[in-house]
PDB file of C-alpha atoms and ligand atoms in Angstrom:
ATOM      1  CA  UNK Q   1       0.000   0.000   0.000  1.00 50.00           C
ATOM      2  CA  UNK Q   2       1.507   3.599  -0.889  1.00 52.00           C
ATOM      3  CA  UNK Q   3       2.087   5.100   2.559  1.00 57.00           C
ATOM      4  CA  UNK Q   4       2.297   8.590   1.223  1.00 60.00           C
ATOM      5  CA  UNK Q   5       0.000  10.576   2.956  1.00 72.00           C
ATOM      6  CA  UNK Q   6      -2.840  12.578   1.227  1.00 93.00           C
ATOM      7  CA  UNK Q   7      -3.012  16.105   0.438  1.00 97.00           C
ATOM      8  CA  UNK Q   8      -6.435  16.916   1.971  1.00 98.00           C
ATOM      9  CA  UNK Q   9      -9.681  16.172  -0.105  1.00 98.00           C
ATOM     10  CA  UNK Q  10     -10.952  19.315   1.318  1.00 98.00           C
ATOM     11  CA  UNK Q  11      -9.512  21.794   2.816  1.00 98.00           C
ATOM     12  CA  UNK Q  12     -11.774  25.165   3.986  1.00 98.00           C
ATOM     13  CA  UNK Q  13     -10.087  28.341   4.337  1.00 98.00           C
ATOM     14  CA  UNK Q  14     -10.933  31.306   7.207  1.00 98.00           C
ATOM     15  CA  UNK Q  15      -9.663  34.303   5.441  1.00 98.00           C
ATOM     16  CA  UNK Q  16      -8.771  36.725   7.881  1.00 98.00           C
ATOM     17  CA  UNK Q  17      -6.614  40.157   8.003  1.00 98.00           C
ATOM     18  CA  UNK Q  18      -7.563  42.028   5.351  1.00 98.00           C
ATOM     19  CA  UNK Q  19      -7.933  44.827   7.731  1.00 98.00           C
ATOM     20  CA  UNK Q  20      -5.039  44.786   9.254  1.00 98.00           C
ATOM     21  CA  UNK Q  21      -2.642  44.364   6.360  1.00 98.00           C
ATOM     22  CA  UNK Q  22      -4.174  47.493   4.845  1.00 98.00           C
ATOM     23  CA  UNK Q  23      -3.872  49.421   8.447  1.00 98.00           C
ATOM     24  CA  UNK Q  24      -0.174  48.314   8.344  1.00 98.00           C
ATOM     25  CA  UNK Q  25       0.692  50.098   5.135  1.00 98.00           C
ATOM     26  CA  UNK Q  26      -1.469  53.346   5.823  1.00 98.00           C
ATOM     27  CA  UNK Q  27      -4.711  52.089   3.576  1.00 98.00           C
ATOM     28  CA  UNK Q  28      -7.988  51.918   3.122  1.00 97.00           C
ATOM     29  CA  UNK Q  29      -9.691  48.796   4.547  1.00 96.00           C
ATOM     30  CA  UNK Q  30     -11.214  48.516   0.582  1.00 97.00           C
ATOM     31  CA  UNK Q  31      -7.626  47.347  -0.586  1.00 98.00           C
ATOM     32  CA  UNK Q  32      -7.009  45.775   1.994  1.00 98.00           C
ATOM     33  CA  UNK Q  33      -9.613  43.668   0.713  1.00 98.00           C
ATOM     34  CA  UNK Q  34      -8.680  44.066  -3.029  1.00 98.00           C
ATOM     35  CA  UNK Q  35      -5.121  42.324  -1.876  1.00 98.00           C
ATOM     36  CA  UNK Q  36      -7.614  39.659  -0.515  1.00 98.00           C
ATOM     37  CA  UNK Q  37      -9.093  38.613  -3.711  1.00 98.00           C
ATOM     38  CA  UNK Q  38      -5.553  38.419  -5.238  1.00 98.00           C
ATOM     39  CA  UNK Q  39      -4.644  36.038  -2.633  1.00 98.00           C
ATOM     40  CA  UNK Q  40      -7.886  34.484  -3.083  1.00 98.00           C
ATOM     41  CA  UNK Q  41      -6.700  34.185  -6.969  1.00 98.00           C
ATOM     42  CA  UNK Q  42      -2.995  32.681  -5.869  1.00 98.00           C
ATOM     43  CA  UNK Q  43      -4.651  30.011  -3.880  1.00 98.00           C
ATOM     44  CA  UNK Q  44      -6.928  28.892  -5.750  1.00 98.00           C
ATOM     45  CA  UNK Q  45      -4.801  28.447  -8.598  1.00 98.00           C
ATOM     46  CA  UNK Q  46      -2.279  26.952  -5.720  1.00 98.00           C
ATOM     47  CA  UNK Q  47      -4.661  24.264  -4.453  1.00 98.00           C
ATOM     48  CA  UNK Q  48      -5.514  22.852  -8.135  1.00 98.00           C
ATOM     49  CA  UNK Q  49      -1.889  22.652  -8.952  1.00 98.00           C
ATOM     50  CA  UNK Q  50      -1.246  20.841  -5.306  1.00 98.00           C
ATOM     51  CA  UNK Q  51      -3.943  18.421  -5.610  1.00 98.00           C
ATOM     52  CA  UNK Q  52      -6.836  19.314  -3.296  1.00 98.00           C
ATOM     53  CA  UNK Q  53     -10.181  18.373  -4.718  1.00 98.00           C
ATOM     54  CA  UNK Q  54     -12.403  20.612  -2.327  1.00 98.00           C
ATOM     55  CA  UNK Q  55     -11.229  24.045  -1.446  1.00 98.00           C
ATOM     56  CA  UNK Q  56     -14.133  26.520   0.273  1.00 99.00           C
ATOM     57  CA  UNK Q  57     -13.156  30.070   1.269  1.00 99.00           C
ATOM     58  CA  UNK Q  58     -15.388  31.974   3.743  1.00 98.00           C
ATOM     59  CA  UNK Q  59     -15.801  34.824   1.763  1.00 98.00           C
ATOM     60  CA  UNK Q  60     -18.391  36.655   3.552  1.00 98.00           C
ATOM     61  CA  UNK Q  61     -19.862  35.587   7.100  1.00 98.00           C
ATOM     62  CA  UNK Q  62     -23.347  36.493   8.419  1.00 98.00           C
ATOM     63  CA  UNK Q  63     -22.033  38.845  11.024  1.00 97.00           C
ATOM     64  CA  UNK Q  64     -20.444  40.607   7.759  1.00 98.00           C
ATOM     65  CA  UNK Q  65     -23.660  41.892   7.406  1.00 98.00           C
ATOM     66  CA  UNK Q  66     -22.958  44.080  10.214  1.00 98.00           C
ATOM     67  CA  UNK Q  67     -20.299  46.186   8.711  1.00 97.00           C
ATOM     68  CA  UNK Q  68     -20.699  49.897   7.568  1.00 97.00           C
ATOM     69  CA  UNK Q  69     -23.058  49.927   4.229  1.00 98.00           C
ATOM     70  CA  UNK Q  70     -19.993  50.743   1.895  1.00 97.00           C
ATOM     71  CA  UNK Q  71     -17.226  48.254   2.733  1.00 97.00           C
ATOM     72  CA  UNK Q  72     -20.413  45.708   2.349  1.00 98.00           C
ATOM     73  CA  UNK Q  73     -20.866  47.614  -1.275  1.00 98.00           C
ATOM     74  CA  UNK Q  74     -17.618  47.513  -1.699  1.00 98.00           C
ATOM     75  CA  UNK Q  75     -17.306  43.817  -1.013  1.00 98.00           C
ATOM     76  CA  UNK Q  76     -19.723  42.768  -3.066  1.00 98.00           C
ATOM     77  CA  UNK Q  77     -18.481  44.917  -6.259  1.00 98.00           C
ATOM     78  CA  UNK Q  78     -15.205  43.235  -5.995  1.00 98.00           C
ATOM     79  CA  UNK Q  79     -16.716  39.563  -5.799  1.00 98.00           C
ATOM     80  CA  UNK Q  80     -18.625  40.077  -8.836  1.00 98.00           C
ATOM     81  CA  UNK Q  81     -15.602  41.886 -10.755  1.00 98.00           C
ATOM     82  CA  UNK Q  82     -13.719  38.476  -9.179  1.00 98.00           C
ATOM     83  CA  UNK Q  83     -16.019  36.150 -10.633  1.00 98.00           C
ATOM     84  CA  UNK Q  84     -16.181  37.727 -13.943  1.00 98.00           C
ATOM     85  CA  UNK Q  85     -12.698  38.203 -14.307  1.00 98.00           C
ATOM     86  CA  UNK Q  86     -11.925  34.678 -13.140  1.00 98.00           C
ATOM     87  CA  UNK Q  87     -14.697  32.638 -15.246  1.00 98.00           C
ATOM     88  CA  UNK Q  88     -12.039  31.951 -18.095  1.00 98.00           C
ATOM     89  CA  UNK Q  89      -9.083  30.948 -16.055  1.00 98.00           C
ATOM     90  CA  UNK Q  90     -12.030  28.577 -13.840  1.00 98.00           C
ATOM     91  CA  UNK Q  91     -13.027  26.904 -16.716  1.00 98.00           C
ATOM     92  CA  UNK Q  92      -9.688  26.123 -18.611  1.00 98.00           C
ATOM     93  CA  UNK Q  93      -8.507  24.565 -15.098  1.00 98.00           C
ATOM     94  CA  UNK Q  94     -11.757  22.641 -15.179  1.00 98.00           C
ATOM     95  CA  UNK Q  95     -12.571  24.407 -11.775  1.00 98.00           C
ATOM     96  CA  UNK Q  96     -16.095  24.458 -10.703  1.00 98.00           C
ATOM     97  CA  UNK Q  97     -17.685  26.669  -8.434  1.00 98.00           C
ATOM     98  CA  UNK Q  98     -20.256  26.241  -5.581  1.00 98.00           C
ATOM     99  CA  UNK Q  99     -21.542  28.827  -3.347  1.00 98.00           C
ATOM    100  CA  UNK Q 100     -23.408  27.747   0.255  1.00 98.00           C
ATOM    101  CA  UNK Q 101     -25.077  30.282   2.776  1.00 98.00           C
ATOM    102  CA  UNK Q 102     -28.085  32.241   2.763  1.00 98.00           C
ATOM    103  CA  UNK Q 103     -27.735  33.199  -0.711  1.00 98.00           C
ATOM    104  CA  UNK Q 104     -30.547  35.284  -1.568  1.00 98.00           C
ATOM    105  CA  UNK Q 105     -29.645  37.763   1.061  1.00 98.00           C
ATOM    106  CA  UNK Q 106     -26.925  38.942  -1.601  1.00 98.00           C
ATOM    107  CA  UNK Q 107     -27.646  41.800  -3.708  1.00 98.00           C
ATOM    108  CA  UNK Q 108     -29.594  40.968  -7.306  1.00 98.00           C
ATOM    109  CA  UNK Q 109     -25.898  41.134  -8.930  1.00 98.00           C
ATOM    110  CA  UNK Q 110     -23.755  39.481  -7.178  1.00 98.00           C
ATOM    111  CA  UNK Q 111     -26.405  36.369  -6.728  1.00 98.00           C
ATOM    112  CA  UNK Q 112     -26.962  36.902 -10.639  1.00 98.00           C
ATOM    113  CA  UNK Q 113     -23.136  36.705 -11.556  1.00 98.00           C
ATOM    114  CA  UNK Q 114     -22.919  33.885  -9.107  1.00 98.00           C
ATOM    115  CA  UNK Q 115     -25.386  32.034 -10.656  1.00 98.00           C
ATOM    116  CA  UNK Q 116     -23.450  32.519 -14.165  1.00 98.00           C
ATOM    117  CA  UNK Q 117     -20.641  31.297 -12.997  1.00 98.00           C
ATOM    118  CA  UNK Q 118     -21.970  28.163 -11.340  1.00 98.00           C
ATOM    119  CA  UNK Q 119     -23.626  27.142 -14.570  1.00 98.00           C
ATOM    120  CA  UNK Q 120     -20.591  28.608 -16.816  1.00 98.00           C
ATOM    121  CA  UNK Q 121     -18.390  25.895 -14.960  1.00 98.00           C
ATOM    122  CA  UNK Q 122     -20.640  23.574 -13.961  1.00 98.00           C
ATOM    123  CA  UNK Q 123     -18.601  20.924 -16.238  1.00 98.00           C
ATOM    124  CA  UNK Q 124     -15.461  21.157 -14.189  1.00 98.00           C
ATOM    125  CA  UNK Q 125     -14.039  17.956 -11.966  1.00 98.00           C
ATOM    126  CA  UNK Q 126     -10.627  19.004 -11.529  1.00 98.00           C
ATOM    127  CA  UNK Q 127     -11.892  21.071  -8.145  1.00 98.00           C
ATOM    128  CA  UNK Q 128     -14.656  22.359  -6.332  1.00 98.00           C
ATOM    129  CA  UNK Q 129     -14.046  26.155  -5.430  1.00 98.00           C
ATOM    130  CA  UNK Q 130     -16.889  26.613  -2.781  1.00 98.00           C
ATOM    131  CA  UNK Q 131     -17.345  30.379  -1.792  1.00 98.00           C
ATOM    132  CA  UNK Q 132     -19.408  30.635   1.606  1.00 98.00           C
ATOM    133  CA  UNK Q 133     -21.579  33.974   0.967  1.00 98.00           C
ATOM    134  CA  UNK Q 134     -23.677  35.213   3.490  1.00 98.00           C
ATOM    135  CA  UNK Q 135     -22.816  31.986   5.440  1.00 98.00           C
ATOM    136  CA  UNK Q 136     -22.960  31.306   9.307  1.00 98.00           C
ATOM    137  CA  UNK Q 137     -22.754  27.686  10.613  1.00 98.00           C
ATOM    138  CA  UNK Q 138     -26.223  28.064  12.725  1.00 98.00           C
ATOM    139  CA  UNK Q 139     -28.029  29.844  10.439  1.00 98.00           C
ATOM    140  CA  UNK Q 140     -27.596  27.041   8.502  1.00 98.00           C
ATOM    141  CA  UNK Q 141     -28.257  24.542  11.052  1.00 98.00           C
ATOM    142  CA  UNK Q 142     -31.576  26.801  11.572  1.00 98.00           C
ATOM    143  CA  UNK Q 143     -32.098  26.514   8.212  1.00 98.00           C
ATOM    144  CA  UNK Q 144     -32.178  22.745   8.172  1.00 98.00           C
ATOM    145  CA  UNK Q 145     -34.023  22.381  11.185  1.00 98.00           C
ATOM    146  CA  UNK Q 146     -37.170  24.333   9.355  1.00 98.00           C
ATOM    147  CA  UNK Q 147     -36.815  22.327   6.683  1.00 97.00           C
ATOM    148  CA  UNK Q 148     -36.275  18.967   8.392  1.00 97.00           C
ATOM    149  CA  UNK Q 149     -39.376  19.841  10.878  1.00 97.00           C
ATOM    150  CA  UNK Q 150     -41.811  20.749   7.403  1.00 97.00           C
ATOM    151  CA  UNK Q 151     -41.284  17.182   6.593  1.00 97.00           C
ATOM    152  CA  UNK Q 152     -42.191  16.204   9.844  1.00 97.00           C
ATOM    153  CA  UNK Q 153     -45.525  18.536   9.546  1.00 97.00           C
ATOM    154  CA  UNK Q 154     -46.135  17.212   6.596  1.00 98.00           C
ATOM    155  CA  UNK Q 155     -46.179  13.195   7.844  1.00 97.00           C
ATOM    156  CA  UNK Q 156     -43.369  12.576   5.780  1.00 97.00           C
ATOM    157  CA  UNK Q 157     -40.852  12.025   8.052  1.00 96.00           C
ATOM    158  CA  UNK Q 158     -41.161  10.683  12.244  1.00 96.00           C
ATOM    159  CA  UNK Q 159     -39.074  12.395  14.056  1.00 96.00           C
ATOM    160  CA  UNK Q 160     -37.502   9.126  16.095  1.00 96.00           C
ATOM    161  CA  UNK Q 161     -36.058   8.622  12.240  1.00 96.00           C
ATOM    162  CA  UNK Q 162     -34.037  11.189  11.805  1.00 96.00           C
ATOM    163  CA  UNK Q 163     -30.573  10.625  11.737  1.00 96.00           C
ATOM    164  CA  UNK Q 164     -27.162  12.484  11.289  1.00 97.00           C
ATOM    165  CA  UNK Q 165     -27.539  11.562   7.601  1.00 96.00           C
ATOM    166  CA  UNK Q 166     -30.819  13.262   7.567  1.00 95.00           C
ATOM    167  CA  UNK Q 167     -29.175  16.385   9.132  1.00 97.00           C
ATOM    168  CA  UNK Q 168     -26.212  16.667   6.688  1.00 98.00           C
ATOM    169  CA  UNK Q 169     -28.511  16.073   3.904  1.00 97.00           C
ATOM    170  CA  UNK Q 170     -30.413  19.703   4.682  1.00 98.00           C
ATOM    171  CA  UNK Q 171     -27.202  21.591   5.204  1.00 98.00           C
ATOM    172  CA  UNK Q 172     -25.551  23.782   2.116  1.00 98.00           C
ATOM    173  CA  UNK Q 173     -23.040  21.284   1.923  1.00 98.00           C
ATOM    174  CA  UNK Q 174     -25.309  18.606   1.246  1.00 98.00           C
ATOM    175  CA  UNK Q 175     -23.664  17.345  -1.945  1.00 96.00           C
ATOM    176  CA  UNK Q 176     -19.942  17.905  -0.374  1.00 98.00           C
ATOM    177  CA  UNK Q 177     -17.680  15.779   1.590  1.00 97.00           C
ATOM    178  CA  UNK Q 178     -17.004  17.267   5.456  1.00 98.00           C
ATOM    179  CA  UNK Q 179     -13.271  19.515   5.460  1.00 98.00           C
ATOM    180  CA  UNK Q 180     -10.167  17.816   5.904  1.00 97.00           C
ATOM    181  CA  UNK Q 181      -8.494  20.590   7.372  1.00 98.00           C
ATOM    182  CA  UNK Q 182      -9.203  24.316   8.277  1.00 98.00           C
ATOM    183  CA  UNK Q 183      -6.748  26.501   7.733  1.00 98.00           C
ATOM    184  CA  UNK Q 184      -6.980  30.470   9.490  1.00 98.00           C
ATOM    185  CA  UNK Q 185      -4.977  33.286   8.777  1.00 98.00           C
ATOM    186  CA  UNK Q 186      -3.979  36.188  11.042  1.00 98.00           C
ATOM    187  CA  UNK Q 187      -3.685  34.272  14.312  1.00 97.00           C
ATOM    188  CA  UNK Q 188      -6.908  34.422  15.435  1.00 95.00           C
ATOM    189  CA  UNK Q 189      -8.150  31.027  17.799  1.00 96.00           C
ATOM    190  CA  UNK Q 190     -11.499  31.328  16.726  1.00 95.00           C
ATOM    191  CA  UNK Q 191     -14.010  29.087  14.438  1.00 96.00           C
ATOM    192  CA  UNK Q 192     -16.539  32.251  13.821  1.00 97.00           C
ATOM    193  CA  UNK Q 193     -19.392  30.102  13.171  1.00 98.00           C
ATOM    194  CA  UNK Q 194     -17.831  28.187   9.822  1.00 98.00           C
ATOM    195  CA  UNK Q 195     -19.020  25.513   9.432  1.00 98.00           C
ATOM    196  CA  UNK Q 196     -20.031  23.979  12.346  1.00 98.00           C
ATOM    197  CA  UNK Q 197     -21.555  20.624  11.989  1.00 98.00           C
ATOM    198  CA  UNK Q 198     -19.226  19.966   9.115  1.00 98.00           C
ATOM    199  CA  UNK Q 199     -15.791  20.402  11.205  1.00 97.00           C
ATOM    200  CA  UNK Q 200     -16.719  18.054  13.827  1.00 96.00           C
ATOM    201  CA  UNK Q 201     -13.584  16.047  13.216  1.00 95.00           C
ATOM    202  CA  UNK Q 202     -11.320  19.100  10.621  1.00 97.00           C
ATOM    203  CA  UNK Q 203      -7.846  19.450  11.565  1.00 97.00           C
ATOM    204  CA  UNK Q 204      -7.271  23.232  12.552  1.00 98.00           C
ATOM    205  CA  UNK Q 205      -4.123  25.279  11.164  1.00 98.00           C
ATOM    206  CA  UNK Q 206      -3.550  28.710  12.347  1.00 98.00           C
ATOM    207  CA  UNK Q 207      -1.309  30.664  10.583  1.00 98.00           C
ATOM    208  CA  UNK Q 208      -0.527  34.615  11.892  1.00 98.00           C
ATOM    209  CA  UNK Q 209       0.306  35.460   8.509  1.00 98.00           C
ATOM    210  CA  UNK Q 210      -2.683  37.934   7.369  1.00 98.00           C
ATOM    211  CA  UNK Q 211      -4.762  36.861   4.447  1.00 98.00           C
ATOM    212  CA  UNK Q 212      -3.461  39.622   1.512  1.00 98.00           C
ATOM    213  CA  UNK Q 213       0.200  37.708   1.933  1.00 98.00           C
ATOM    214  CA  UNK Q 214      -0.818  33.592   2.085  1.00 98.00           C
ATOM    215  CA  UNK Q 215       1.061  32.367  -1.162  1.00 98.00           C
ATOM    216  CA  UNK Q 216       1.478  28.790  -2.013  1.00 98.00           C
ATOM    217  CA  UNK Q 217       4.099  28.283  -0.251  1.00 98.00           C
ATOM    218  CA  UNK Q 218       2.054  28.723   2.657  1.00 98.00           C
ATOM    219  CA  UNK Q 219      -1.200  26.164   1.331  1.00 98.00           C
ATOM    220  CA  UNK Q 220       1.544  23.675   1.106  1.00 98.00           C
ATOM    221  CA  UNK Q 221       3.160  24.167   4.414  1.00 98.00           C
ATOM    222  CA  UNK Q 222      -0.435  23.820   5.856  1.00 98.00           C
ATOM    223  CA  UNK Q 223      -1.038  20.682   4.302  1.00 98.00           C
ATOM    224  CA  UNK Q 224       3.095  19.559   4.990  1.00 97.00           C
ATOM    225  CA  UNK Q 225       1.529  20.264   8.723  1.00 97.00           C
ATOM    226  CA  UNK Q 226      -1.794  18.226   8.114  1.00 97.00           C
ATOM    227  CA  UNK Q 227       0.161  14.963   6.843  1.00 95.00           C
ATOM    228  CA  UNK Q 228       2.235  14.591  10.153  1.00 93.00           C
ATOM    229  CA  UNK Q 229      -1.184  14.526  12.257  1.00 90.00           C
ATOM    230  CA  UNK Q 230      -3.070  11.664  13.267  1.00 83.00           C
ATOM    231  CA  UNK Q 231      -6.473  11.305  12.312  1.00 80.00           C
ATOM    232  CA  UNK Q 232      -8.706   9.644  15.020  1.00 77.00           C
ATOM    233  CA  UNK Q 233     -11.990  10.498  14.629  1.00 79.00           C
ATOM    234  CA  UNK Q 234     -12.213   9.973  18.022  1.00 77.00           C
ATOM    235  CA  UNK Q 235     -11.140   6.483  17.837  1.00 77.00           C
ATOM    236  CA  UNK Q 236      -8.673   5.406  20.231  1.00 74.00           C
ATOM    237  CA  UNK Q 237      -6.754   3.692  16.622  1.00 68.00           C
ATOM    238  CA  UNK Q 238      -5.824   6.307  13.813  1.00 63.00           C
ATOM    239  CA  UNK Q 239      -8.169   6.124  11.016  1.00 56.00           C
ATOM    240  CA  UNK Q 240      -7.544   3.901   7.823  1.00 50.00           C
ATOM    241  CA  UNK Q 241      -5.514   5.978   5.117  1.00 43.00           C
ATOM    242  CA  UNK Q 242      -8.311   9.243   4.528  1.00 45.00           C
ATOM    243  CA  UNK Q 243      -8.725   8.882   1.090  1.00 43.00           C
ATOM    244  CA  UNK Q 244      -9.828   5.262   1.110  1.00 40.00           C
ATOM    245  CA  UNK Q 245     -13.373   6.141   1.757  1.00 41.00           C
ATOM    246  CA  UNK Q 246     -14.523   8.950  -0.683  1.00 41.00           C
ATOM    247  CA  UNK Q 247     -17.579   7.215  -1.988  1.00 38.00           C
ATOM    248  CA  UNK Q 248     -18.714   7.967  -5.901  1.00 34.00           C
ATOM    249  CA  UNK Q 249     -20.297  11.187  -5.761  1.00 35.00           C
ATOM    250  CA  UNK Q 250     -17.062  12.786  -3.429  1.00 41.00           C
ATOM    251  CA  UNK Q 251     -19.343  12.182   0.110  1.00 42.00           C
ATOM    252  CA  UNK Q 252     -16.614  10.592   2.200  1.00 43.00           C
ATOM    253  CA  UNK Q 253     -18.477   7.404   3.373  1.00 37.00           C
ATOM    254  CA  UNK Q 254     -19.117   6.161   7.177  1.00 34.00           C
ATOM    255  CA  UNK Q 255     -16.317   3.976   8.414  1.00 31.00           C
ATOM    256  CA  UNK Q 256     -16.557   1.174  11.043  1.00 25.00           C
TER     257      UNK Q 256
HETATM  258  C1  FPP O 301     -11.495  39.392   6.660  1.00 69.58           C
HETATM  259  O1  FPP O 301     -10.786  40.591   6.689  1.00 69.58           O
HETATM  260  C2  FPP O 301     -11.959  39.060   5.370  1.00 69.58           C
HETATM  261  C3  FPP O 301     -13.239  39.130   4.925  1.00 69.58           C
HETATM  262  C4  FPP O 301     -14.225  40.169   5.211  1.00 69.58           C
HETATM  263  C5  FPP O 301     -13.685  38.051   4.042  1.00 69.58           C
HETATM  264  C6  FPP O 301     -12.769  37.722   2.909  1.00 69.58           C
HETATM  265  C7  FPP O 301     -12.875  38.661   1.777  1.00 69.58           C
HETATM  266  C8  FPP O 301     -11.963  38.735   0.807  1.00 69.58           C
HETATM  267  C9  FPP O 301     -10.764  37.874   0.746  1.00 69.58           C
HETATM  268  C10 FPP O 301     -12.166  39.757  -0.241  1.00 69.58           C
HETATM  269  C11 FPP O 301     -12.494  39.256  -1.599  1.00 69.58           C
HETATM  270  C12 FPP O 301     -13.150  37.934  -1.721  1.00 69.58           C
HETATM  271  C13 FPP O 301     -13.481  37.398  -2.908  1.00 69.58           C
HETATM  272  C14 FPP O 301     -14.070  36.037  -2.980  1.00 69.58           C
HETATM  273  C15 FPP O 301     -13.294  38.111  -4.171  1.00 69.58           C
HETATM  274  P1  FPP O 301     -11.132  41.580   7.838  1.00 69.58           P
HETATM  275  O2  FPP O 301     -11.699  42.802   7.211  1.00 69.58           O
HETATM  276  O3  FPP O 301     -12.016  40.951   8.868  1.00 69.58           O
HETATM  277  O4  FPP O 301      -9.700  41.837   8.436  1.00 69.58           O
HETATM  278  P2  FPP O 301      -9.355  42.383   9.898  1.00 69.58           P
HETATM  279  O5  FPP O 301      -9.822  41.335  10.892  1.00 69.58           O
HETATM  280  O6  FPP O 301      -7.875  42.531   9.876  1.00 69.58           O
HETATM  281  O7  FPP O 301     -10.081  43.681  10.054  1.00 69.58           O
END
């Protein structure tokens, strides 16, 4: 058996320190975020080239929505001039792209240009780019609930039945496998509500470096980091070898 061990299936990204990196050098918080979607650029194009399958980037949290009313503008502008810029280099690297949270919160445009880009590279299976927009882990568990409880209401389900399964099956993620490993920039200890169900068993990497400078050297020190740990999903054994049980359509399958 190769005894290599596997660059994550997925890995989820907290990017954090856009801010900061633009306080640092005297700038506006708006390119501090411009620098983010460059590095958001880099890494994508890093993770294809290093193997991972599943790469989601928390683009825009829930408690985003809190922010002053033009760095949210000004957000949103430069995800749609992302997307549209990025659609050709997506598709020729057979990149497809996802998008989970309460997406029709966005505004009209940036859900529209979403939507075009989804479909535009709907054909790719080298890699999943997920972008979590307008995402909070229990908002979406609050979403599920309502619709796990309508099926109840509606005699379609008895409650006594409902299983984990069920659960993950009403999340965003529903068609995706659970992260690997969950990498944070800028130092900060925090989850900040990503993905909540989903990380139950994630490896964590902090890094202090703030989001505008994470290169690929960086991704692959992450993952470097992720191949010396020991996966035990709280087993008292380590797990079999992790990508041994990615079933057909990428769900990673229930082991033991
Ligand atoms: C945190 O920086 C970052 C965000 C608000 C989310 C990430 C956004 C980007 C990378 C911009 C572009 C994204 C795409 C997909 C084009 P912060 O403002 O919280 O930094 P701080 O904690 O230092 O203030």
């Amino acid at each position: 058996m190769d005894e290599t061990p596997a660059v994550p299936f997925h890995i989820a990204i907290i990017m954090d320190g856009n801010g900061r990196w633009a306080q640092a050098r005297g700038l506006m918080r708006a390119l501090g975020h411009r620098a983010g979607a460059e590095a958001v650029r880099r890494t994508v194009e890093a993770g294809r080239e290093l193997g991972v399958r599943v790469l989601t980037l928390y683009a825009f949290s829930w408690e985003n929505w809190d922010r002053p009313a033009e760095e949210i503008r000004g957000l949103m502008d430069l995800l749609v001039e992302f997307l549209k810029a990025e659609t050709p280099r997506l598709r020729a690297n057979q990149i497809r792209l996802q998008a989970i949270g309460r997406l029709e919160e966005l505004p009209h445009r940036a859900r529209a240009t979403l939507q075009q880009v989804i479909d535009d590279t709907a054909s790719g299976d080298a890699m999943t780019l997920v972008l979590a927009l307008s995402y909070g882990g229990r908002q979406e568990l609050v979403d599920a609930a309502r619709r796990i409880a309508a099926l109840v209401r509606e005699g379609r389900l008895l409650p006594e039945h409902i299983t984990e399964a069920h659960i993950a099956s009403h999340l965003y993620t529903a068609d995706l496998p659970d992260p690997d490993l969950i990498i944070r920039t800028s130092g900060e200890m925090r989850v900040s509500n990503f993905l909540l169900w989903q990380s139950s068993y994630a490896e964590l990497y902090v890094t202090p470096t703030l989001w505008p400078d994470f290169t690929k050297a960086e991704l692959a020190e992450a993952i470097a980091a992720y191949q010396h740990r020991e996966r035990r999903f709280g087993r008292s054994q380590p797990s079999p070898r992790q990508d041994e049980a990615i079933g057909p359509a990428g769900r990673r399958q229930v082991v033991g």
